[in-house]
Amino acid sequence: MTDTEVRSAAAGAEPARAPRQAHPLDPATAAEFSAGRRILADAGLLTESVRFAYYGLEEPPKGDVLGCLAAGGPGAQPGSGTRPGGGPLPDRRLRAFLIDVVTGESADVVVSVTRREVVASRTLDPLTDGQVPILDQDFALAEEIVHADPGWRAAMARRGLTDVTKIRACPLTAGSYGVADEQARRMVRVLAFVQAREHDLAWAHPVDGVAAYVDLIERRVFKLLDELDLPVPRESGDYDDPGVRGPLRSTLRPIEITQPEGPSFTLDGHLLEWQGWSLRIGFDAREGLTLHQISLAGDGEQRPVIYRASIPELVVPYGDPAPTRYWQNYFDCGEYLVGKWANSLELGCDCLGEIAYLDATVTDDNGEPRTIGNAVCIHEEDFGILWKHTDIFNGSAQSRRQRRLVISFFSTVGNYDYGFYWYFYLDGTIECEVKLTGVLFTSAYPGDGFRYATQVAPGLGAPGHQHLFSARLDMMVDGPANAVDEIDTGGLPAGPDNPHGNAIAQTVTRLRTESRAGRRAAPDRGRLWRVVSTERANRLGLPTGYTLYPEAAPVLLAAPGSSLYKRAMFATNHLWVTRYDPAHRYPAGDFVNQHPGGAGIGEFIAEDRDIDGADVVLWHTFGPAHFPRPEDWPVMPVARCGFALKPTGFFDRNPTLDVPPPGAQCHAAEPAAPPGNGR
Ligand SMILES: [Cu+2]
């Protein structure tokens, strides 16, 4: 993968106006997207039939950003928001995946908005690179193509479905199975759902057994599978319909969240500060929310913890082996761009309390900026007890309230809705939680004993599947020199050193190289992974650290050797550790749609570099294996998954002793008489 240097044809032409200099990690602005688009157009790369399948900030390498900040560039002083001057600022660059929808030719292009030129361009080879992500227009196009196809219409008519305007078509990513007539085509596989009324919930009425394979460039169905004929489930799933949901309950009294003095955080541009925490907020069409330069005050200074945190991939593999379904596995970031489908959040509906919102700027198929208002929600929450003790000897009775800073966004990708929440706590804990809701992907239920789906309504099945998220955590615990230890806790066998068999001990194993750092969780041993500084120690002489607490749900369940196993290798372990490389951004590779596999993590660890005392990136796989419940239908109550990172020896003691009691009544002013009858 060698990028070729390309000189812009715009040199000497009317220059695009350079937008105001941003912090190197600020998200791309509408003005920058427009400027980049003009540079691409001037370079002759945007003909009438060229579309943008992805368009986003090409972040500068970490070294360039840190170098700029050390030299006093923007953000060097928290809250400054202006450029004190001195530091060489990295170029503002944008990356675009372009596709000519007439020829099918795709390219990966980088443009410097600062220098007003195209700096790299590479034409993709569909056999080895696969395809760029799904376009917005592919949704309507896929439906148009199947509606016009005589074979597909005949298959529908055989099922009594003669009015195709009442059939919705889903353009589903195709995967890569080495099938001759699928090679090198830009294609989707289309499953259909009946929407008899305008407000009907189509997912309740799957037309099972028919799959149309659509070539998006030739704009035709090139293969039609018509395998089995199960009745279309009839029961309405329209949960907005009073006839379906029943009368609304009237017994819930209001809960109001008030913060009469306002919230305790400050937001200056994209710099967020709260209770010693400092971080920058980014947003990208592919990854959604990205968090940068997370640091925490301690020992009189601002101490780095994570350089960059995001969820750059999530794959949802389905487990029904039917010929019309075996290929169902969706990479929602790499194939559909989860950030592009972010919701605009509503105060009082999606977020309660004193909320600060950030808009997100993404682009449409033509690379024109589109603003998603209120895409990112920032607020504080009370989170119950922080610590509490009633002392039996000195009578002290103290309680403190925990609080967290919440940064979140919600994205709708097809039938599912995902809420991505990052929490920062007073005690230094960081949590990532994904809330899974929306509507199940459905099938017709063939009958009792069918193993691959749950019957969720009469004749309606919901196939078992997984949601496997990959968190990319570019760690920087007290600086870039870090190492990762695996920590197991277990009971020791009885013996001369343990005569009563009660001994419990921890086993600490340093993960020394990339190939040996592909690890699985072990809940029976309470397995944890600790990222430690190899340069800084606490007052007890132990390295300062942050510990990853995994949830330990099953990793990828697809069989080794399967196409999906190769394409979603990142999901075959709960943890990978790699040495930082600016090119290693996406765990399933840069190009995921129809990619034959082997990209991403497998490539990243191929050199088997040393990771002990290095600048390390953690890739953590999490998320549930989901065999739906009837209660998940017709709309699913939120299911949660995620992980926590807790300071471990990062502080010298509990860092929250200075949190005041929440009210005078919470403080036992006079020591009470010791309890008990010891007199
Ligand atoms: Cu699910």
XYZ file of C-alpha atoms in Angstrom, residues 101 104 141 145 181-190 212-223:
26
model
C -20.718 5.149 -9.446
C -17.052 1.503 -9.982
C -31.109 2.607 -5.248
C -33.441 -1.988 -8.519
C -19.711 -14.139 -9.800
C -19.389 -11.913 -6.728
C -15.686 -11.129 -7.078
C -14.813 -7.517 -7.794
C -18.436 -6.404 -7.990
C -19.697 -3.593 -5.777
C -22.738 -5.365 -4.422
C -25.305 -5.596 -1.650
C -27.639 -8.413 -0.705
C -31.235 -7.352 -0.329
C -31.631 -10.447 -4.218
C -27.943 -9.914 -4.954
C -27.650 -6.454 -6.445
C -24.749 -5.025 -8.448
C -24.738 -1.333 -7.494
C -22.649 -0.299 -10.505
C -24.521 -2.297 -13.161
C -27.684 -1.391 -11.285
C -29.277 -4.803 -11.604
C -30.103 -7.972 -9.708
C -27.434 -10.425 -10.855
C -28.596 -13.327 -8.740
